[in-house]
Amino acid sequence: MKKSLKIIFIICLIIGIAAAGINLFSASQAGRLEEIEAQQAARKQALAQIAAADILGIDPDTVVVPDEVEISGADALVMKLNNSRAMLWVLAVDMVIIGVGGFLYSAWKQKKKAKQGVKLAALCLDLAIASPVFFTASNFLNVFQQIALNFVVAVGMTFVIISGGIDLSVGSNIALSGLLMGILMKNFGVPVILTILICILFSGLIGLVNGVLISFLNLPPFIATLGMMSIVRGAAYTVTAGQPIYTFPKGFTAISSRVGGIPLYSTLILIAVFLLGWYILRYTRIGRYTYAVGGNENCAKLSGINLRKVKCFVYMFSGLCCGVAALLLSSRLDSAVPTNADGQEMDAIAAVVIGGTSMSGGEGSMFGTLIGILIIGIIANGLNLLGVAQGPQKMVKGLIIVIAVIIDVIRRKASESAK
């Protein structure tokens, strides 16, 4: 598919999601509008009673006239949106159909992505047969909550694995960043927006340190990030003496609040992170360099690519994604605990590998990762619905990773032998 068409489909998706978001926001203000309309009706009724009393010659002093309702600019805007809700829904549905339809057609032309989509559809069908609760709105919201954290982390992990590396420190990074958010807001009174920026940059700094250890000191990615995992997790226990932090400011917890029953702001953050990762990986120089370094590091070096800059970037980007994940997790839980996101690295790696990214590096895509995230999330949700304990669930996830890597190795050997 041409780049221009993809941009058009992305714009259609953004417009459709924005229209749906505006519509849901308008629906969430229905109670406020009903209250205003009730106050206006009461005032009109009182004024009508006074006018009737004057005509009939009756004393109107017993009639209590409510104060005139002051309609703010925001209320006036919501009223206008409420009158256009039908048009907004039509626009949202049409734009999403155009955008999703375009990408599905593109994915169908690429056999690998099409096969992953078929697997996802078959998995959903199996779970729908096994549990009638699966295809319900409340369950899909549960799936969204389950995949939101892994979604953001897996976007950054995709860059790392395509470059031929691995990042085991993501879970610890999320925990420490979440605690730092709580400390800054509750102990020092730092504003919410400034706290979020500081902590996302702090998470990016942790990722950058990983990149420096790997690129400048030539440490194996597994060893460098394993050590960082222990250091950062230990720091998370140390800064609060192992104690959790509760009750964040309302402006912070509102990020994970629901508008019209849907976590609108969290959804918009996820879409923004995904589109940013997809665009960088697909259409920027650093994205192409990431593939080159993962495919053949020696050839990339001979081609003039600065390996250190590329590796530092991918680990820093993974760290920034951890900061966003910490924001979503802490906001949803209204707390930060040193044990948060324990084992998150395995979920992210599983999603990326199942999505078709090769553990050997040099191959993968953001849309493949998206399908992998959905598969992991739906499997976890299905196991919960079927009453499977956490122990067997972890075994299933580990088995999925092993099988996905085995398939990748077999496929690579077959490709090399064909050459």
Short mmCIF file of C-alpha atoms in Angstrom, two decimals:
data_model
loop_
_atom_site.label_atom_id
_atom_site.label_comp_id
_atom_site.label_asym_id
_atom_site.label_seq_id
_atom_site.Cartn_x
_atom_site.Cartn_y
_atom_site.Cartn_z
CA MET A 1 0.00 0.00 0.00
CA LYS A 2 1.24 3.46 -0.85
CA LYS A 3 2.31 5.81 1.91
CA SER A 4 -0.29 8.40 0.90
CA LEU A 5 -3.11 5.86 1.27
CA LYS A 6 -1.88 4.80 4.70
CA ILE A 7 -1.80 8.41 5.82
CA ILE A 8 -5.38 8.84 4.58
CA PHE A 9 -6.52 5.72 6.46
CA ILE A 10 -4.79 6.90 9.63
CA ILE A 11 -6.46 10.31 9.34
CA CYS A 12 -9.82 8.56 8.88
CA LEU A 13 -9.21 6.50 12.01
CA ILE A 14 -8.21 9.56 14.02
CA ILE A 15 -11.29 11.49 12.86
CA GLY A 16 -13.54 8.52 13.60
CA ILE A 17 -12.10 7.96 17.08
CA ALA A 18 -12.22 11.69 17.82
CA ALA A 19 -15.87 11.88 16.72
CA ALA A 20 -16.74 8.87 18.87
CA GLY A 21 -14.87 10.41 21.81
CA ILE A 22 -16.72 13.71 21.45
CA ASN A 23 -20.00 11.85 21.23
CA LEU A 24 -19.24 9.82 24.35
CA PHE A 25 -18.24 13.00 26.19
CA SER A 26 -21.52 14.60 25.18
CA ALA A 27 -23.40 11.53 26.41
CA SER A 28 -21.57 11.66 29.75
CA GLN A 29 -22.88 15.22 30.29
CA ALA A 30 -26.51 14.17 29.82
CA GLY A 31 -27.19 14.47 33.55
CA ARG A 32 -25.90 18.03 33.61
CA LEU A 33 -28.06 18.97 30.62
CA GLU A 34 -31.16 17.43 32.21
CA GLU A 35 -30.49 19.45 35.36
CA ILE A 36 -30.21 22.70 33.39
CA GLU A 37 -33.34 21.94 31.40
CA ALA A 38 -35.24 21.12 34.60
CA GLN A 39 -34.18 24.44 36.17
CA GLN A 40 -35.18 26.34 33.03
CA ALA A 41 -38.56 24.58 32.93
CA ALA A 42 -39.19 25.36 36.61
CA ARG A 43 -38.42 29.05 36.04
CA LYS A 44 -40.69 29.21 32.97
CA GLN A 45 -43.49 27.53 34.91
CA ALA A 46 -43.16 30.01 37.79
CA LEU A 47 -43.19 32.98 35.41
CA ALA A 48 -46.26 31.56 33.67
CA GLN A 49 -48.04 31.23 37.02
CA ILE A 50 -47.25 34.86 37.84
CA ALA A 51 -48.56 36.00 34.45
CA ALA A 52 -51.75 33.96 34.96
CA ALA A 53 -52.20 35.40 38.47
CA ASP A 54 -51.93 38.94 37.10
CA ILE A 55 -54.61 38.21 34.52
CA LEU A 56 -56.94 36.65 37.10
CA GLY A 57 -56.27 39.36 39.69
CA ILE A 58 -54.76 36.91 42.18
CA ASP A 59 -51.87 37.81 44.48
CA PRO A 60 -48.74 36.28 42.83
CA ASP A 61 -46.49 36.75 45.88
CA THR A 62 -46.87 33.09 46.87
CA VAL A 63 -45.15 31.96 43.68
CA VAL A 64 -41.42 31.39 44.11
CA VAL A 65 -39.44 32.18 40.98
CA PRO A 66 -36.13 30.23 40.72
CA ASP A 67 -33.02 32.17 39.79
CA GLU A 68 -32.18 32.40 36.13
CA VAL A 69 -29.89 29.58 35.05
CA GLU A 70 -26.48 30.78 33.97
CA ILE A 71 -25.30 28.74 31.00
CA SER A 72 -21.52 28.70 30.69
CA GLY A 73 -19.68 28.46 27.41
CA ALA A 74 -18.89 24.80 28.15
CA ASP A 75 -22.56 24.03 28.76
CA ALA A 76 -23.56 25.79 25.55
CA LEU A 77 -20.97 23.75 23.64
CA VAL A 78 -22.26 20.50 25.16
CA MET A 79 -25.81 21.46 24.16
CA LYS A 80 -24.72 22.00 20.56
CA LEU A 81 -22.86 18.68 20.56
CA ASN A 82 -25.89 16.93 22.03
CA ASN A 83 -27.98 18.17 19.12
CA SER A 84 -25.44 16.75 16.67
CA ARG A 85 -24.90 13.34 18.26
CA ALA A 86 -26.57 11.41 15.44
CA MET A 87 -24.39 13.11 12.86
CA LEU A 88 -21.26 12.48 14.96
CA TRP A 89 -22.04 8.77 15.27
CA VAL A 90 -22.51 8.48 11.50
CA LEU A 91 -19.19 10.27 10.95
CA ALA A 92 -17.40 8.10 13.53
CA VAL A 93 -18.68 4.82 12.11
CA ASP A 94 -17.96 5.78 8.49
CA MET A 95 -14.41 6.99 9.23
CA VAL A 96 -13.52 3.93 11.32
CA ILE A 97 -14.89 1.59 8.64
CA ILE A 98 -12.82 3.33 5.96
CA GLY A 99 -9.64 3.32 8.08
CA VAL A 100 -9.93 -0.24 9.42
CA GLY A 101 -11.09 -1.57 6.07
CA GLY A 102 -8.07 -0.09 4.33
CA PHE A 103 -5.61 -1.61 6.78
CA LEU A 104 -7.36 -4.98 6.76
CA TYR A 105 -7.11 -5.07 2.99
CA SER A 106 -3.41 -4.21 3.24
CA ALA A 107 -2.87 -6.87 5.90
CA TRP A 108 -4.67 -9.48 3.81
CA LYS A 109 -2.22 -8.88 0.99
CA GLN A 110 0.60 -9.75 3.39
CA LYS A 111 0.13 -13.43 4.18
CA LYS A 112 1.92 -13.40 7.51
CA LYS A 113 -0.28 -10.71 9.01
CA ALA A 114 -3.37 -12.30 7.51
CA LYS A 115 -2.55 -15.61 9.19
CA GLN A 116 -2.12 -13.86 12.54
CA GLY A 117 -5.49 -12.18 12.09
CA VAL A 118 -7.11 -15.54 11.32
CA LYS A 119 -5.56 -17.01 14.48
CA LEU A 120 -6.95 -14.13 16.53
CA ALA A 121 -10.43 -14.56 15.03
CA ALA A 122 -10.33 -18.33 15.64
CA LEU A 123 -9.25 -17.75 19.26
CA CYS A 124 -12.14 -15.35 19.84
CA LEU A 125 -14.60 -17.85 18.34
CA ASP A 126 -13.31 -20.68 20.55
CA LEU A 127 -13.61 -18.57 23.71
CA ALA A 128 -17.09 -17.38 22.70
CA ILE A 129 -18.16 -21.02 22.44
CA ALA A 130 -16.48 -21.94 25.74
CA SER A 131 -17.89 -18.98 27.68
CA PRO A 132 -21.05 -17.03 26.72
CA VAL A 133 -19.78 -14.09 28.79
CA PHE A 134 -16.89 -13.48 26.38
CA PHE A 135 -18.83 -11.42 23.80
CA THR A 136 -20.17 -8.84 26.25
CA ALA A 137 -19.37 -5.15 26.57
CA SER A 138 -18.23 -5.46 30.18
CA ASN A 139 -15.85 -8.30 29.30
CA PHE A 140 -14.32 -6.32 26.43
CA LEU A 141 -13.67 -3.49 28.88
CA ASN A 142 -11.94 -6.04 31.12
CA VAL A 143 -9.81 -7.15 28.18
CA PHE A 144 -8.90 -3.52 27.51
CA GLN A 145 -7.77 -3.04 31.11
CA GLN A 146 -5.73 -6.24 30.92
CA ILE A 147 -3.93 -5.29 27.72
CA ALA A 148 -3.50 -1.52 28.31
CA LEU A 149 -0.28 -1.88 30.29
CA ASN A 150 1.17 -4.57 28.05
CA PHE A 151 0.16 -2.59 24.97
CA VAL A 152 2.39 0.38 25.81
CA VAL A 153 5.32 -1.73 27.02
CA ALA A 154 5.19 -4.02 23.96
CA VAL A 155 5.45 -1.03 21.60
CA GLY A 156 8.83 -0.16 23.10
CA MET A 157 9.86 -3.82 23.33
CA THR A 158 9.23 -4.19 19.59
CA PHE A 159 12.00 -1.68 18.87
CA VAL A 160 14.37 -3.47 21.25
CA ILE A 161 13.80 -6.96 19.85
CA ILE A 162 13.93 -5.83 16.21
CA SER A 163 17.34 -4.30 16.99
CA GLY A 164 18.50 -7.72 18.22
CA GLY A 165 18.29 -6.95 21.95
CA ILE A 166 16.02 -7.60 24.90
CA ASP A 167 14.86 -5.49 27.84
CA LEU A 168 14.18 -7.30 31.12
CA SER A 169 13.99 -4.14 33.21
CA VAL A 170 10.61 -2.84 32.00
CA GLY A 171 8.57 -4.12 34.97
CA SER A 172 10.95 -2.65 37.54
CA ASN A 173 11.05 0.61 35.59
CA ILE A 174 7.26 0.88 35.73
CA ALA A 175 7.19 0.23 39.49
CA LEU A 176 9.86 2.82 40.33
CA SER A 177 8.38 5.45 38.02
CA GLY A 178 4.93 4.96 39.59
CA LEU A 179 6.35 5.40 43.08
CA LEU A 180 8.21 8.52 41.97
CA MET A 181 4.94 9.97 40.69
CA GLY A 182 3.34 9.41 44.08
CA ILE A 183 6.27 10.91 45.98
CA LEU A 184 6.39 14.05 43.82
CA MET A 185 2.64 14.70 43.98
CA LYS A 186 1.95 13.79 47.62
CA ASN A 187 5.18 14.68 49.42
CA PHE A 188 6.31 17.70 47.41
CA GLY A 189 3.06 18.97 45.89
CA VAL A 190 4.40 18.95 42.33
CA PRO A 191 1.62 19.64 39.76
CA VAL A 192 0.21 16.61 37.96
CA ILE A 193 1.38 17.57 34.45
CA LEU A 194 4.91 18.35 35.62
CA THR A 195 5.03 15.11 37.60
CA ILE A 196 4.02 13.08 34.55
CA LEU A 197 6.68 14.72 32.36
CA ILE A 198 9.41 14.26 34.97
CA CYS A 199 8.61 10.59 35.55
CA ILE A 200 8.32 9.70 31.86
CA LEU A 201 11.70 11.33 31.26
CA PHE A 202 13.08 9.48 34.31
CA SER A 203 11.92 6.17 32.83
CA GLY A 204 13.50 7.14 29.53
CA LEU A 205 16.75 7.84 31.41
CA ILE A 206 16.71 4.32 32.86
CA GLY A 207 16.32 2.97 29.33
CA LEU A 208 19.14 5.21 28.12
CA VAL A 209 21.43 3.79 30.82
CA ASN A 210 20.63 0.32 29.48
CA GLY A 211 21.56 1.50 26.00
CA VAL A 212 24.85 2.99 27.22
CA LEU A 213 25.81 -0.20 29.05
CA ILE A 214 25.08 -2.28 25.95
CA SER A 215 26.51 0.00 23.25
CA PHE A 216 29.49 1.64 24.97
CA LEU A 217 30.55 -1.12 27.40
CA ASN A 218 29.55 -3.98 25.07
CA LEU A 219 27.55 -5.78 27.75
CA PRO A 220 25.14 -8.44 26.44
CA PRO A 221 21.58 -7.03 26.48
CA PHE A 222 20.38 -9.92 28.65
CA ILE A 223 23.01 -9.25 31.36
CA ALA A 224 22.73 -5.44 31.27
CA THR A 225 18.93 -5.35 31.54
CA LEU A 226 18.84 -8.22 34.05
CA GLY A 227 21.17 -6.25 36.31
CA MET A 228 19.14 -3.09 35.79
CA MET A 229 15.98 -5.01 36.64
CA SER A 230 17.37 -5.89 40.08
CA ILE A 231 18.83 -2.42 40.69
CA VAL A 232 15.62 -0.58 39.84
CA ARG A 233 13.35 -3.02 41.68
CA GLY A 234 15.59 -2.69 44.73
CA ALA A 235 15.36 1.09 44.44
CA ALA A 236 11.55 0.80 44.29
CA TYR A 237 11.57 -1.02 47.63
CA THR A 238 14.11 1.38 49.12
CA VAL A 239 12.52 4.77 48.33
CA THR A 240 9.37 3.96 50.32
CA ALA A 241 10.77 1.28 52.62
CA GLY A 242 8.56 -1.23 50.83
CA GLN A 243 5.37 0.71 51.62
CA PRO A 244 2.73 1.58 49.01
CA ILE A 245 1.52 5.09 48.21
CA TYR A 246 -2.24 5.64 48.03
CA THR A 247 -4.78 8.30 47.07
CA PHE A 248 -3.38 10.42 44.25
CA PRO A 249 -4.85 13.81 43.20
CA LYS A 250 -8.12 13.68 41.25
CA GLY A 251 -6.49 15.27 38.21
CA PHE A 252 -4.15 12.28 38.05
CA THR A 253 -6.72 9.51 38.58
CA ALA A 254 -9.03 11.19 36.04
CA ILE A 255 -6.67 9.98 33.30
CA SER A 256 -8.05 6.44 33.73
CA SER A 257 -11.62 7.54 34.40
CA ARG A 258 -14.43 6.47 32.08
CA VAL A 259 -16.41 8.79 29.86
CA GLY A 260 -19.72 7.28 28.85
CA GLY A 261 -18.55 3.95 30.29
CA ILE A 262 -15.38 3.94 28.17
CA PRO A 263 -11.82 4.75 29.36
CA LEU A 264 -11.52 7.50 26.75
CA TYR A 265 -8.32 9.23 27.85
CA SER A 266 -6.42 5.95 28.32
CA THR A 267 -7.56 4.83 24.89
CA LEU A 268 -6.34 8.03 23.26
CA ILE A 269 -2.95 7.63 25.01
CA LEU A 270 -2.64 4.05 23.73
CA ILE A 271 -3.50 5.09 20.18
CA ALA A 272 -0.99 7.96 20.31
CA VAL A 273 1.82 5.67 21.56
CA PHE A 274 1.04 3.04 18.93
CA LEU A 275 0.92 5.51 16.05
CA LEU A 276 4.15 7.15 17.20
CA GLY A 277 5.93 3.79 17.39
CA TRP A 278 4.53 2.67 14.04
CA TYR A 279 5.52 5.90 12.29
CA ILE A 280 9.07 5.93 13.71
CA LEU A 281 9.65 2.29 12.86
CA ARG A 282 8.20 2.51 9.37
CA TYR A 283 8.98 5.96 8.00
CA THR A 284 12.01 7.40 9.79
CA ARG A 285 15.72 6.90 9.36
CA ILE A 286 16.18 5.64 12.92
CA GLY A 287 13.45 3.05 12.25
CA ARG A 288 15.23 1.74 9.17
CA TYR A 289 18.50 1.70 11.10
CA THR A 290 16.83 -0.38 13.82
CA TYR A 291 15.99 -3.07 11.26
CA ALA A 292 19.49 -2.89 9.79
CA VAL A 293 21.24 -3.27 13.16
CA GLY A 294 19.04 -6.22 14.11
CA GLY A 295 19.41 -7.88 10.73
CA ASN A 296 23.20 -7.77 10.52
CA GLU A 297 25.16 -5.60 12.92
CA ASN A 298 28.46 -5.87 11.03
CA CYS A 299 26.88 -4.87 7.72
CA ALA A 300 25.11 -2.00 9.40
CA LYS A 301 28.40 -0.77 10.84
CA LEU A 302 30.13 -1.02 7.46
CA SER A 303 27.24 0.95 5.95
CA GLY A 304 28.06 3.88 8.19
CA ILE A 305 25.26 3.42 10.72
CA ASN A 306 26.13 4.62 14.22
CA LEU A 307 25.33 1.49 16.21
CA ARG A 308 25.65 3.24 19.57
CA LYS A 309 23.09 5.89 18.74
CA VAL A 310 20.61 3.33 17.43
CA LYS A 311 20.93 1.08 20.49
CA CYS A 312 20.71 3.99 22.90
CA PHE A 313 17.58 5.21 21.10
CA VAL A 314 15.70 1.89 21.13
CA TYR A 315 16.34 1.31 24.85
CA MET A 316 15.50 4.92 25.68
CA PHE A 317 12.24 4.61 23.70
CA SER A 318 11.44 1.42 25.60
CA GLY A 319 12.04 3.33 28.84
CA LEU A 320 9.74 6.17 27.76
CA CYS A 321 7.01 3.62 27.06
CA CYS A 322 7.52 2.28 30.59
CA GLY A 323 6.92 5.79 31.92
CA VAL A 324 3.61 6.00 30.05
CA ALA A 325 2.70 2.52 31.32
CA ALA A 326 3.44 3.65 34.90
CA LEU A 327 1.12 6.60 34.36
CA LEU A 328 -1.75 4.38 33.18
CA LEU A 329 -1.24 1.76 35.91
CA SER A 330 -0.89 4.16 38.84
CA SER A 331 -3.79 6.28 37.63
CA ARG A 332 -6.07 3.24 37.32
CA LEU A 333 -5.10 1.71 40.68
CA ASP A 334 -4.90 5.09 42.46
CA SER A 335 -1.79 3.71 44.14
CA ALA A 336 1.84 2.80 43.58
CA VAL A 337 3.38 -0.37 45.01
CA PRO A 338 6.99 -1.64 44.74
CA THR A 339 5.66 -4.94 43.37
CA ASN A 340 3.75 -3.32 40.51
CA ALA A 341 4.31 -4.76 37.00
CA ASP A 342 6.23 -7.75 38.36
CA GLY A 343 6.83 -10.11 35.42
CA GLN A 344 5.61 -7.54 32.89
CA GLU A 345 8.67 -8.12 30.72
CA MET A 346 7.52 -11.68 29.96
CA ASP A 347 4.08 -10.53 28.80
CA ALA A 348 5.63 -7.88 26.55
CA ILE A 349 8.15 -10.29 25.05
CA ALA A 350 5.42 -12.87 24.47
CA ALA A 351 3.20 -10.33 22.68
CA VAL A 352 6.06 -9.14 20.45
CA VAL A 353 7.22 -12.65 19.53
CA ILE A 354 3.70 -13.95 18.88
CA GLY A 355 3.19 -10.89 16.67
CA GLY A 356 5.90 -12.17 14.32
CA THR A 357 8.95 -10.23 15.50
CA SER A 358 12.02 -12.43 15.34
CA MET A 359 14.05 -12.88 18.53
CA SER A 360 17.12 -12.84 16.30
CA GLY A 361 16.32 -9.27 15.27
CA GLY A 362 15.85 -7.53 11.95
CA GLU A 363 12.25 -8.57 11.40
CA GLY A 364 8.91 -7.48 12.83
CA SER A 365 6.17 -4.87 12.63
CA MET A 366 4.05 -2.75 14.94
CA PHE A 367 0.80 -4.15 13.56
CA GLY A 368 2.06 -7.67 14.18
CA THR A 369 2.77 -6.66 17.78
CA LEU A 370 -0.77 -5.30 18.06
CA ILE A 371 -2.18 -8.68 17.06
CA GLY A 372 0.20 -10.39 19.49
CA ILE A 373 -0.99 -8.12 22.32
CA LEU A 374 -4.61 -8.95 21.54
CA ILE A 375 -3.87 -12.68 21.44
CA ILE A 376 -2.08 -12.61 24.81
CA GLY A 377 -4.80 -10.45 26.37
CA ILE A 378 -7.65 -12.58 25.05
CA ILE A 379 -5.95 -15.80 26.16
CA ALA A 380 -5.51 -14.39 29.69
CA ASN A 381 -9.11 -13.20 29.73
CA GLY A 382 -10.39 -16.54 28.48
CA LEU A 383 -8.43 -18.45 31.12
CA ASN A 384 -9.90 -16.17 33.80
CA LEU A 385 -13.42 -16.76 32.50
CA LEU A 386 -12.81 -20.52 32.56
CA GLY A 387 -11.59 -20.32 36.16
CA VAL A 388 -7.98 -21.34 35.48
CA ALA A 389 -5.61 -20.52 38.36
CA GLN A 390 -2.69 -18.10 38.01
CA GLY A 391 -0.07 -20.86 38.15
CA PRO A 392 -1.30 -22.71 35.05
CA GLN A 393 -1.83 -19.35 33.32
CA LYS A 394 1.87 -18.52 33.70
CA MET A 395 2.73 -21.98 32.38
CA VAL A 396 0.57 -21.35 29.32
CA LYS A 397 2.26 -17.99 28.66
CA GLY A 398 5.72 -19.57 28.94
CA LEU A 399 4.70 -22.38 26.61
CA ILE A 400 3.38 -19.86 24.08
CA ILE A 401 6.73 -18.01 24.08
CA VAL A 402 8.68 -21.25 23.58
CA ILE A 403 6.42 -22.38 20.73
CA ALA A 404 6.60 -18.98 19.04
CA VAL A 405 10.42 -18.97 19.20
CA ILE A 406 10.59 -22.55 17.88
CA ILE A 407 8.38 -21.59 14.94
CA ASP A 408 10.58 -18.56 14.26
CA VAL A 409 13.76 -20.68 14.31
CA ILE A 410 12.25 -23.31 11.98
CA ARG A 411 11.04 -20.60 9.60
CA ARG A 412 14.45 -18.91 9.53
CA LYS A 413 16.27 -22.18 8.85
CA ALA A 414 13.85 -22.99 6.03
CA SER A 415 14.42 -19.54 4.54
CA GLU A 416 18.21 -19.88 4.73
CA SER A 417 18.18 -23.35 3.20
CA ALA A 418 15.99 -22.09 0.35
CA LYS A 419 18.65 -19.53 -0.51
#
